[in-house]
Coordinates of N, CA and C in Angstrom, one line a residue:
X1139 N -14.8 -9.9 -5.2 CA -15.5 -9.2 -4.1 C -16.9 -9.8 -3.9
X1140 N -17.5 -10.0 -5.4 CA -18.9 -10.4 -4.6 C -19.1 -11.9 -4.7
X1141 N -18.0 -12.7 -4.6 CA -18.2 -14.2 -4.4 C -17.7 -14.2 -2.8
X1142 N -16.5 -13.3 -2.6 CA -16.6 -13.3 -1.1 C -17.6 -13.0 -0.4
X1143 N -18.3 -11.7 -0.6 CA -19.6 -11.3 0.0 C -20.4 -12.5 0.0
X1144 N -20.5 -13.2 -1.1 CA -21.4 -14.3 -1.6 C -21.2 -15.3 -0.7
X1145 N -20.0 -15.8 -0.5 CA -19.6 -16.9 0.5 C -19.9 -16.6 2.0
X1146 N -19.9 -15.8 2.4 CA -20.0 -15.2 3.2 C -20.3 -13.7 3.8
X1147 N -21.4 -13.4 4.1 CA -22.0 -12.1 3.9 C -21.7 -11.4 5.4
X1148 N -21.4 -12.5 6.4 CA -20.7 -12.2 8.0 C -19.5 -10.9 7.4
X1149 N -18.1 -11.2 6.6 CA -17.3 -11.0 6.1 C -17.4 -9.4 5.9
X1150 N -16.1 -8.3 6.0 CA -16.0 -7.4 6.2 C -14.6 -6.9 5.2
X1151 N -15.0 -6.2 4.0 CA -13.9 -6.0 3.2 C -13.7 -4.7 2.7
X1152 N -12.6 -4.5 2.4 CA -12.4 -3.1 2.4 C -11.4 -2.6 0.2
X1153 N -12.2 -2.0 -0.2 CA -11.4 -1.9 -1.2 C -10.7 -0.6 -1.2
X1154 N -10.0 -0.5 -2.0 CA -8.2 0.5 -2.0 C -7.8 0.9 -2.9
X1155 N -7.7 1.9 -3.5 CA -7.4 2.8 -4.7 C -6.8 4.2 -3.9
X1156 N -6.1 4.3 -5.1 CA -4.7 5.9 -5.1 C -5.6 7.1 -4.6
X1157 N -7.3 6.9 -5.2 CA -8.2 7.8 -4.6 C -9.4 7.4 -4.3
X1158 N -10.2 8.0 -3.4 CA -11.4 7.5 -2.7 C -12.6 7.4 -4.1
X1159 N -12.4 8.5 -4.9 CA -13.0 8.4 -5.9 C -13.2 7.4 -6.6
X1160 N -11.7 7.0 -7.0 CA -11.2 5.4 -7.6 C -11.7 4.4 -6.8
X1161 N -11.9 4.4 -5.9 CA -12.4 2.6 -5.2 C -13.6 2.8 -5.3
X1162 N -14.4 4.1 -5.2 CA -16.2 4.1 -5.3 C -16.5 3.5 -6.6
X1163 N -15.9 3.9 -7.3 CA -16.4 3.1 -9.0 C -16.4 1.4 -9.0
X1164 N -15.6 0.7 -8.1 CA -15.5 -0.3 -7.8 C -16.5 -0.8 -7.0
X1165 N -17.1 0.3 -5.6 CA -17.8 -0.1 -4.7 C -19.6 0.3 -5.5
X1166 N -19.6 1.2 -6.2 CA -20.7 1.4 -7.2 C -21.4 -0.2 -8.3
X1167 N -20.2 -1.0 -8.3 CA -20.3 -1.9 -9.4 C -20.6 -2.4 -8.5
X1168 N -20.4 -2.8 -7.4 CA -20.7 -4.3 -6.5 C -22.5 -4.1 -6.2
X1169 N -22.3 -2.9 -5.5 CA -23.8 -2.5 -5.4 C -25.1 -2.5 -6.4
X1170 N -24.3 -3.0 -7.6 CA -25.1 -2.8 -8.4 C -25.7 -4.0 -8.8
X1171 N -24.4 -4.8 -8.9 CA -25.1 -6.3 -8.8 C -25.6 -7.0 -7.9
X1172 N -25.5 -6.2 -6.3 CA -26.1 -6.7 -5.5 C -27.3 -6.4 -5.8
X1173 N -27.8 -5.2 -6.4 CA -29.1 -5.0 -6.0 C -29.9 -5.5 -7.4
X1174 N -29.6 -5.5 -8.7 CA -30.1 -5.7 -9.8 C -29.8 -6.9 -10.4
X1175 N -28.7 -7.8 -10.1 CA -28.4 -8.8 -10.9 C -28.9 -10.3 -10.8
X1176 N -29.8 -10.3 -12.0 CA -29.9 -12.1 -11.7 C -29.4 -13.2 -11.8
X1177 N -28.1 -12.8 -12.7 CA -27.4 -14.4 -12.8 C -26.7 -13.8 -11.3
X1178 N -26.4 -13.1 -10.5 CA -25.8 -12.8 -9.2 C -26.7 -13.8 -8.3
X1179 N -27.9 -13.5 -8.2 CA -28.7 -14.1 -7.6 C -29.3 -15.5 -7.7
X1180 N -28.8 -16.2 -9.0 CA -29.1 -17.5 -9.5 C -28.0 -18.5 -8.5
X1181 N -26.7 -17.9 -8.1 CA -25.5 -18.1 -7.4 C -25.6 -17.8 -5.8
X1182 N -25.9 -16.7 -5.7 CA -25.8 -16.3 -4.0 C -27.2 -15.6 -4.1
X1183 N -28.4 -16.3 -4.2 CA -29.9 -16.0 -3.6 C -30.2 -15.0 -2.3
X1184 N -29.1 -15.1 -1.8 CA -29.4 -14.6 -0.3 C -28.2 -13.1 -0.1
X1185 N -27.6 -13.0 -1.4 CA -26.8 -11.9 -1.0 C -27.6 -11.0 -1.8
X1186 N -27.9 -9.8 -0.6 CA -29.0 -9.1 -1.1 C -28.7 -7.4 -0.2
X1187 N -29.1 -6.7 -0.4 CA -29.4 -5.1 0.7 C -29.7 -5.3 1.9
X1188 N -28.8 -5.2 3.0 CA -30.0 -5.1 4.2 C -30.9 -4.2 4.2
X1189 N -31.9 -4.9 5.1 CA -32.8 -3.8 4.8 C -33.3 -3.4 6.2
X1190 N -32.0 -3.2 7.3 CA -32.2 -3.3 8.4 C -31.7 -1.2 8.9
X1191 N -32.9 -1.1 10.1 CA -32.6 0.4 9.7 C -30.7 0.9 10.4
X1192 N -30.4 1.5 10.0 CA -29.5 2.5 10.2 C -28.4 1.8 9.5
X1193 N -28.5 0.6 8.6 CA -27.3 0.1 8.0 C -27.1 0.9 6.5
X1194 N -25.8 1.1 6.3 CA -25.5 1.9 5.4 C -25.6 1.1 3.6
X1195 N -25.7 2.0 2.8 CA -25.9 1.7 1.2 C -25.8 3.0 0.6
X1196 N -24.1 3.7 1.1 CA -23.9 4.9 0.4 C -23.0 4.8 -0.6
X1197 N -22.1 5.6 -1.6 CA -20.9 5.4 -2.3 C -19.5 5.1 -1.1
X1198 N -19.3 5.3 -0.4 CA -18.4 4.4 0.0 C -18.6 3.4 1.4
X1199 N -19.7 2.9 1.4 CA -19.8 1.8 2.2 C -21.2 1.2 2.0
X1200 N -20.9 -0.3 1.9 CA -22.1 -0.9 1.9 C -22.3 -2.3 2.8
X1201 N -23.8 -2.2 3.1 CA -24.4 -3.5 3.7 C -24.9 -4.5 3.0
X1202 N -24.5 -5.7 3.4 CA -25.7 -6.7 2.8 C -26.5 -7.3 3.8
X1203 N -27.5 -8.1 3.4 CA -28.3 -8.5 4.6 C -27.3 -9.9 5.2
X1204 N -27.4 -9.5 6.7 CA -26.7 -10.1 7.5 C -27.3 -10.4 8.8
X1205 N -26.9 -11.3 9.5 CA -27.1 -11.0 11.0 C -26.8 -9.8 12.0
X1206 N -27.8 -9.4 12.7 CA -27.0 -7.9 13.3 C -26.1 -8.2 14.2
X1207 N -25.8 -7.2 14.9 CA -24.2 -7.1 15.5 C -23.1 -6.9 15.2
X1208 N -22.8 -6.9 13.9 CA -21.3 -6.7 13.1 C -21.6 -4.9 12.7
X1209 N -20.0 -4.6 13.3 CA -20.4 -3.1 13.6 C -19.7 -2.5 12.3
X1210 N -19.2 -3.1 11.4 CA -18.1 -2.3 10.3 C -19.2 -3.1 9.2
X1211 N -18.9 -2.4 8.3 CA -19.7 -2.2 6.5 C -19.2 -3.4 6.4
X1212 N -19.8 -4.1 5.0 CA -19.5 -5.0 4.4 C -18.9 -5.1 3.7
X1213 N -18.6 -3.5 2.8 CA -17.5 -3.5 2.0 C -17.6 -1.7 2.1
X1214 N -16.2 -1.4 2.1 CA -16.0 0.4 2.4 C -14.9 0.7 1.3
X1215 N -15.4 2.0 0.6 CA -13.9 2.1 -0.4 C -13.3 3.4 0.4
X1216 N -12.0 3.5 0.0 CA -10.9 4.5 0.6 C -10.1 4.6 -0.4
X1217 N -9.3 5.9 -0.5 CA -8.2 6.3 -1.1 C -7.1 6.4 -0.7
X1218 N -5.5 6.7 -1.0 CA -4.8 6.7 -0.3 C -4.3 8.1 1.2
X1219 N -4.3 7.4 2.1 CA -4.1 8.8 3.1 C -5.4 8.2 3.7
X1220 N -6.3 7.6 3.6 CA -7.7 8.0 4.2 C -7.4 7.2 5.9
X1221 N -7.6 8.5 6.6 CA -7.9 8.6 7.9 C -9.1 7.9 8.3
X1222 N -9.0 7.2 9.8 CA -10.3 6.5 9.9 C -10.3 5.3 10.1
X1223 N -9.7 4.6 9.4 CA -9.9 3.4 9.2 C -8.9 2.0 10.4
X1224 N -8.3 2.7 11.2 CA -8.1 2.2 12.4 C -9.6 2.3 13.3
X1225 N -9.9 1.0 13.8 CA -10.8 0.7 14.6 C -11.8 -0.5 13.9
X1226 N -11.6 -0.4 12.8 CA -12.5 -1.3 11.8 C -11.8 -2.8 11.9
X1227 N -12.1 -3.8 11.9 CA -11.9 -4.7 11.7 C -11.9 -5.8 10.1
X1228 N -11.2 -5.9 9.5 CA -11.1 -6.6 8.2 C -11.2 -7.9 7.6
X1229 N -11.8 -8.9 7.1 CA -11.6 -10.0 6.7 C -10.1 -10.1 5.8
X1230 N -11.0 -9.4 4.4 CA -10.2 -8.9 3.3 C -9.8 -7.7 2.5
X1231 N -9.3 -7.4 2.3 CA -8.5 -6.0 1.3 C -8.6 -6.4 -0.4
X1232 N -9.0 -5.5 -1.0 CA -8.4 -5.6 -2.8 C -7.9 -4.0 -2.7
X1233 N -6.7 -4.1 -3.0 CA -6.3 -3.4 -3.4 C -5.8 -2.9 -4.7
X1234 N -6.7 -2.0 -5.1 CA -6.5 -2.0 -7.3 C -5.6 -0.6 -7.4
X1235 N -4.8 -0.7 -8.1 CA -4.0 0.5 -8.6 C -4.4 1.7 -7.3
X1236 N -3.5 1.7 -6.3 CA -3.2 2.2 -5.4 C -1.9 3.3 -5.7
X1237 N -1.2 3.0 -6.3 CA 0.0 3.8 -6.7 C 0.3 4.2 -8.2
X1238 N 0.1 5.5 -8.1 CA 0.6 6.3 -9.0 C 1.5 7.3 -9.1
X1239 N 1.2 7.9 -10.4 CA 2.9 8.6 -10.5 C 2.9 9.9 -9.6
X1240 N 2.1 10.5 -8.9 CA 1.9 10.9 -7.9 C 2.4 11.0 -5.8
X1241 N 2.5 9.6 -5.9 CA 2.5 8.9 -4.5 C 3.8 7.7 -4.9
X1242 N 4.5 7.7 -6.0 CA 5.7 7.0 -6.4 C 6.9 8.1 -6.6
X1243 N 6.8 9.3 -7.0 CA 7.7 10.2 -7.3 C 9.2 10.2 -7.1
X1244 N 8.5 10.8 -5.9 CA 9.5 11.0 -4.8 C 9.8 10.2 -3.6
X1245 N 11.1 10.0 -2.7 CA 11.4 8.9 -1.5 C 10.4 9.0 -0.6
X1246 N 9.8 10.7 -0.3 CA 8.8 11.2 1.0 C 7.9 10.3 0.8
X1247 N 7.2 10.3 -0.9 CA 5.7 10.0 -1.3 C 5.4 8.6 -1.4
X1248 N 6.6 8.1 -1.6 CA 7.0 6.5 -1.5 C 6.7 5.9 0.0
X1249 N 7.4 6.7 0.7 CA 7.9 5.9 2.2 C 6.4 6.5 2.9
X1250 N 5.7 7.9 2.6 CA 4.4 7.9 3.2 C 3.1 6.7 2.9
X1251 N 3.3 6.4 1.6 CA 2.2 5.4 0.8 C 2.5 4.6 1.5
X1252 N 3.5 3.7 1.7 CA 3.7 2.6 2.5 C 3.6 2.4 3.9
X1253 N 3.9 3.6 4.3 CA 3.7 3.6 6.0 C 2.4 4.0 6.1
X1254 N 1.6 4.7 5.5 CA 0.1 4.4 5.4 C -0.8 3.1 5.1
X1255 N 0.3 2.8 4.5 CA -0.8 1.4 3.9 C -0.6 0.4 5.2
X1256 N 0.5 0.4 5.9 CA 0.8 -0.5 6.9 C 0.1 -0.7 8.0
X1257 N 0.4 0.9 8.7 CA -0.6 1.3 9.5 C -2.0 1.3 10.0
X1258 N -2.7 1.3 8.3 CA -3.9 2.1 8.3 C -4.4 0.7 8.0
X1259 N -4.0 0.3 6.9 CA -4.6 -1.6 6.4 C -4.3 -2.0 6.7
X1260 N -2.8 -2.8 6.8 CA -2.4 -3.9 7.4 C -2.7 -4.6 8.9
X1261 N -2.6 -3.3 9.5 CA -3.1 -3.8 11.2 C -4.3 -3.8 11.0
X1262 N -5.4 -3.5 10.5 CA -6.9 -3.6 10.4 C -7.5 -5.2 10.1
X1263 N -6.4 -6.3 9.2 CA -6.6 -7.4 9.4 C -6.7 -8.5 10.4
X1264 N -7.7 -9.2 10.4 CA -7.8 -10.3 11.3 C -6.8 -10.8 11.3
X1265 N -6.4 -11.3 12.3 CA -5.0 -12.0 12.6 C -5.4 -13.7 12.0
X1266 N -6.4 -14.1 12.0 CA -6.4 -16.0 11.6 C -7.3 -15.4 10.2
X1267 N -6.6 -16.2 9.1 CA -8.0 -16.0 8.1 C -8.1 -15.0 6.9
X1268 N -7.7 -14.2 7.2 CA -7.9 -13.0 6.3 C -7.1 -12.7 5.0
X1269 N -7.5 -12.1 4.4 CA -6.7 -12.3 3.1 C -6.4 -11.0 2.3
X1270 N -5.1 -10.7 1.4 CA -5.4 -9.4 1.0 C -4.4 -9.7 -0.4
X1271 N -5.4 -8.8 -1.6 CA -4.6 -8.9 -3.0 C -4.6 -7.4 -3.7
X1272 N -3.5 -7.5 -3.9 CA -3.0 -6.1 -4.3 C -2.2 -6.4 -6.1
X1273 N -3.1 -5.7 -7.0 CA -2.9 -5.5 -8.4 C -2.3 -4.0 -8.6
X1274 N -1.5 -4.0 -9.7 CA -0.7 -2.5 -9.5 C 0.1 -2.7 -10.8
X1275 N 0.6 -1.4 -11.3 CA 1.3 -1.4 -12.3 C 2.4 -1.1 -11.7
X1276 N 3.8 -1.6 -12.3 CA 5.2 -1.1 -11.8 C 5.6 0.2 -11.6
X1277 N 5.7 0.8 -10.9 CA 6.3 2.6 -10.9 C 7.7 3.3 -10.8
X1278 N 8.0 2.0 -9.8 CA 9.5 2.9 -9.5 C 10.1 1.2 -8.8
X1279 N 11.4 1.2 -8.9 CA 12.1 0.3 -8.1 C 11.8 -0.2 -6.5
X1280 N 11.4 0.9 -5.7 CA 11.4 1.4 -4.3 C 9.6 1.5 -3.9
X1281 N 9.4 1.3 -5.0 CA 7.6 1.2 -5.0 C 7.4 0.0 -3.8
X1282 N 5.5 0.5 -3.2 CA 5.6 -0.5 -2.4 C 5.2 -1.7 -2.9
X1283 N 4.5 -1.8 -4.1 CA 4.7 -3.9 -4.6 C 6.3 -3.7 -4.7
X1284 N 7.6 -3.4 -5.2 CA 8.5 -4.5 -5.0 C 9.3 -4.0 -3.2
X1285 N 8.8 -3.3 -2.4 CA 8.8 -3.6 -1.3 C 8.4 -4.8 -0.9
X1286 N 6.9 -4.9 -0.9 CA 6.1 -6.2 -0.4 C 6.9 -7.6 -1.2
X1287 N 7.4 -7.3 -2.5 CA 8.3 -8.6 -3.0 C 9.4 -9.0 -1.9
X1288 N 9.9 -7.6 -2.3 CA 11.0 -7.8 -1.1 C 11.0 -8.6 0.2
X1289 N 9.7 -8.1 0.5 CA 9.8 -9.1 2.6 C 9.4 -10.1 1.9
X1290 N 9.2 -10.5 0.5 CA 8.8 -12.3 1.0 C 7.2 -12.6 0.7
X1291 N 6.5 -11.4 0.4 CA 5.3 -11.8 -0.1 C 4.7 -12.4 -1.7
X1292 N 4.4 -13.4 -1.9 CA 4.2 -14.0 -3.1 C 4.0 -13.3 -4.1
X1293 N 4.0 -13.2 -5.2 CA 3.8 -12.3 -6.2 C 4.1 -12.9 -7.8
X1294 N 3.1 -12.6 -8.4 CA 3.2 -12.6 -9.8 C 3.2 -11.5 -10.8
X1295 N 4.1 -11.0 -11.0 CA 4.2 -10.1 -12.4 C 4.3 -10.7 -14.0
X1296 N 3.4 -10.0 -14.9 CA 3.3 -10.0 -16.5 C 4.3 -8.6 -16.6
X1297 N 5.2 -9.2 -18.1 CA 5.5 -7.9 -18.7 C 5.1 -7.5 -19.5
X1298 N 5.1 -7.0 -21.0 CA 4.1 -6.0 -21.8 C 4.3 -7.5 -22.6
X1299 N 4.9 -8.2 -22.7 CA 5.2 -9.4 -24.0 C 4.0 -10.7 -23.4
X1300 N 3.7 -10.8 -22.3 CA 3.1 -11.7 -21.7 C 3.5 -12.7 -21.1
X1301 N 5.1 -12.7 -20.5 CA 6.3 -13.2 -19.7 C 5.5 -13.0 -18.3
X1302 N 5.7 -14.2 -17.6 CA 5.1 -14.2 -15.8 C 6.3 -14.3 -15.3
X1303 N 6.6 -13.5 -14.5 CA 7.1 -14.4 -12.7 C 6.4 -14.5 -11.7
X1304 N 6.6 -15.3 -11.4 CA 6.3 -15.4 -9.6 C 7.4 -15.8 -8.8
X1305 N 6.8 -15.3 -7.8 CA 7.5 -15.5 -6.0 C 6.7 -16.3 -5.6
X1306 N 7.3 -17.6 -4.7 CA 6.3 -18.0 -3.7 C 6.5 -17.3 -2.6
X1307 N 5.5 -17.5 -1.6 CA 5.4 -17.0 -0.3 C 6.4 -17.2 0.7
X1308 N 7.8 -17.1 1.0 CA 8.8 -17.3 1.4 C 8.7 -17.8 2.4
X1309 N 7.8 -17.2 3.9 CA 8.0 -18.0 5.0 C 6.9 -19.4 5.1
X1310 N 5.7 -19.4 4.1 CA 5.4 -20.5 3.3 C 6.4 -21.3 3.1
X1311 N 7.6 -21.2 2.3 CA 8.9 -22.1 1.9 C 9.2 -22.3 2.7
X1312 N 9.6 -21.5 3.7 CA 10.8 -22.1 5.1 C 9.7 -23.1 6.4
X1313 N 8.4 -22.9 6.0 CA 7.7 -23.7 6.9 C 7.6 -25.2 5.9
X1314 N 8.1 -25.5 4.7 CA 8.3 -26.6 4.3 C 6.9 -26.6 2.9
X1315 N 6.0 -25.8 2.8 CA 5.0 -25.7 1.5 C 5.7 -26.1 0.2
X1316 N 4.6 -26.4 -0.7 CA 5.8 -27.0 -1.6 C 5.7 -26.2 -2.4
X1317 N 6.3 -25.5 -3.3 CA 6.2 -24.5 -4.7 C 4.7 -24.5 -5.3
X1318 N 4.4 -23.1 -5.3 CA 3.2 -22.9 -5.5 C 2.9 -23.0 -7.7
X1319 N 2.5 -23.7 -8.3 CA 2.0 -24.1 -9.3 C 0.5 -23.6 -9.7
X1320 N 0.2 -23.4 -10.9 CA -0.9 -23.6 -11.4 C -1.4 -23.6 -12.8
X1321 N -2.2 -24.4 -13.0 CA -2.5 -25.4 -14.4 C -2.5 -24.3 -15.3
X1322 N -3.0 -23.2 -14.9 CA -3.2 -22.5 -16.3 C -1.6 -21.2 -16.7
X1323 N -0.8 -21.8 -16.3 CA 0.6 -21.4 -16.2 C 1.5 -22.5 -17.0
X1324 N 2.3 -22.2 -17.7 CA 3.2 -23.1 -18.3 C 4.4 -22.6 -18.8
X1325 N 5.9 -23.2 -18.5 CA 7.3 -22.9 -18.6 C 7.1 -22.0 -20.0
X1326 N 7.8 -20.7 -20.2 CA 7.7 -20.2 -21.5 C 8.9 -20.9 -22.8
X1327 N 9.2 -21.9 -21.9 CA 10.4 -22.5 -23.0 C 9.9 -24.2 -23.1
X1328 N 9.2 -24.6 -22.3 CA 9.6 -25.6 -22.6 C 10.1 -26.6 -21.4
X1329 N 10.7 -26.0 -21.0 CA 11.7 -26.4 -19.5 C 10.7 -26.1 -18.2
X1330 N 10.9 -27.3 -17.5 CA 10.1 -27.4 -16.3 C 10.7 -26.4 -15.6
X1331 N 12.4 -26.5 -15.5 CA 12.5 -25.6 -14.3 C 12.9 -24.2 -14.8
X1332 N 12.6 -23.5 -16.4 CA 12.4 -22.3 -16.4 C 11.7 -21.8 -15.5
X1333 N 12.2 -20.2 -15.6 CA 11.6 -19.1 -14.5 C 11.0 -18.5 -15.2
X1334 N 10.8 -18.1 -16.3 CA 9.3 -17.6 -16.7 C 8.5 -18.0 -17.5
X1335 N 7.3 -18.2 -17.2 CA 5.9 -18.9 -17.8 C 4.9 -17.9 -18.4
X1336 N 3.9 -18.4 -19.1 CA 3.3 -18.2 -19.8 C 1.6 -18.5 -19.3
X1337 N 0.5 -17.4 -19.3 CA -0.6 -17.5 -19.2 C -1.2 -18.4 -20.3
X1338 N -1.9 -19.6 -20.0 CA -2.0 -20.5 -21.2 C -3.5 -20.2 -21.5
X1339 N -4.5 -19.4 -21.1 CA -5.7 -18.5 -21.9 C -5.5 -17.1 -22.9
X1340 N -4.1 -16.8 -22.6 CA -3.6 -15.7 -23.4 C -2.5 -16.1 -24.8
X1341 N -2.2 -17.5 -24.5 CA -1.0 -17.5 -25.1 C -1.7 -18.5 -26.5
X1342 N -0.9 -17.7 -27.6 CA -1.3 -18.6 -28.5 C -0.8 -19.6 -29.4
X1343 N 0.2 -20.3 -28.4 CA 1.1 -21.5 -28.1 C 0.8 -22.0 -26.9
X1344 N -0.2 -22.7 -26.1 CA -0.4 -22.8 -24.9 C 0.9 -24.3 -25.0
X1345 N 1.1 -24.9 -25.8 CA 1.7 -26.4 -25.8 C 3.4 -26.0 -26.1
X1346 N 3.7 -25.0 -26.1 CA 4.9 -24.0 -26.9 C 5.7 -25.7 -27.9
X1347 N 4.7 -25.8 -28.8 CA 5.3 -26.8 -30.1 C 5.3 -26.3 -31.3
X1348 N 5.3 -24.8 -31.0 CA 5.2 -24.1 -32.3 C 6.4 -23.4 -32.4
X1349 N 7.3 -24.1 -33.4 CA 8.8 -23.1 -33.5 C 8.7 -21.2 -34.1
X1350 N 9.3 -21.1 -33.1 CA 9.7 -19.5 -33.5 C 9.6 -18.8 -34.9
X1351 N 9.1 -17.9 -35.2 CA 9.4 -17.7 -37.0 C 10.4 -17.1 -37.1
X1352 N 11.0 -17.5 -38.4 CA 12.7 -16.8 -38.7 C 12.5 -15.4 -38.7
X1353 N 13.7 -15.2 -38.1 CA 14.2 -13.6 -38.2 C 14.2 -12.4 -39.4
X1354 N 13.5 -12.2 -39.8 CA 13.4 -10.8 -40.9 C 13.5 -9.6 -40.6
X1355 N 14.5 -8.9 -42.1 CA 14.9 -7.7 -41.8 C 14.1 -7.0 -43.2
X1356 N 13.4 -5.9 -42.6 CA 13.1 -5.2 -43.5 C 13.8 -4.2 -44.0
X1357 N 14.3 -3.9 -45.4 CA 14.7 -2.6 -46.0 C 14.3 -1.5 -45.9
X1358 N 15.2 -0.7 -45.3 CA 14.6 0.9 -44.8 C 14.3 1.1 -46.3
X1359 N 13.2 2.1 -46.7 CA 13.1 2.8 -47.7 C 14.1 4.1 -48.0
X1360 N 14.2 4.3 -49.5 CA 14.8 5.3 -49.5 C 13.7 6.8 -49.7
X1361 N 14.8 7.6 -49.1 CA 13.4 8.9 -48.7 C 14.5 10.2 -50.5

């Protein structure tokens, strides 16, 4: 969030949590390093407060100094359901743990989360350009991440062992892109064309040349 801000302070982003509560603690942290931090500023010198009058710097919306004219915050947090946010225009979305056991339950709470999120965020993005990342723990089968798997949207899941998959971007594939790769990723076997890999900052076999250790059984105790 604040390298985008950084890159570009024009830019208009919006963060997304299960509650409005939940994204403020996010939008609290940004603000904080906009306003206090020096290695922030050793980096992006110029991303700073506006200090232009009627621009906002409340818990859920903030300005940085910009050129005037741009009528939407520079970054706004929301919860899920939050009304409003048709009319705004968006660069980018983060969306952090948005779904919980709450708004996953049941089919209603499922199919509302989703048709909210469609609705309310998805059309709010710029049509050239814009970009959106959504982190989430797994909840239900019917959840909206393996929805969004489902249509084709790229995606990388870890399991609790430290096993990856990914999806590439599907209509990326059919327009001819070539499989999406990255260095710090590596086959968990060995095999180029295995399907699950390994985070190689996590893993402590990044070169997997370390054979497996033999199988042991321990003796239950007698009680």
């Amino acid at each position: 969030t604040l390298y985008l801000l950084g890159q570009d302070p024009t830019t208009r982003g919006l963060v997304v949590s299960a509650t409005e509560e939940q994204s403020k603690k996010v939008l609290k942290m940004v603000g904080d390093y906009v306003r206090e931090s020096t290695e922030l500023h050793l980096v992006f010198p110029k991303l700073i407060p506006s200090t232009r009058r009627g621009d906002q710097w409340t818990q859920t919306a903030l300005v940085v100094d910009r050129p005037a004219g741009i009528r939407d915050p520079s970054l706004k947090a929301v919860g899920d359901g939050t009304q409003g946010i048709a009319g705004s225009r968006l660069n980018w979305v983060i969306v952090d743990d948005l779904l919980n056991w709450e708004n996953t339950s049941t089919k209603a709470q499922r199919d509302k989360t989703y048709h909210w999120f469609d609705s309310e965020v998805l059309s709010r993005l710029d049509p050239k350009g814009s970009r959106i990342v959504l982190t989430n723990t797994a909840r239900h089968p019917e959840d909206m991440m393996h929805r969004l798997e489902a249509a084709g949207w790229p995606t990388l899941r870890m399991d609790i062992l430290g096993n990856v998959r990914f999806q590439d971007d599907l209509e990326l594939r059919r327009e001819g892109a070539p499989p999406w790769r990255h260095p710090m990723l590596r086959p968990a076997s060995g095999n180029a064309m295995e399907s699950t890999w390994r985070l190689k900052p996590h893993d402590p076999d990044p070169t997997n040349s370390t054979p497996p250790p033999p199988r042991c059984f321990i003796k239950p105790p007698k009680w």
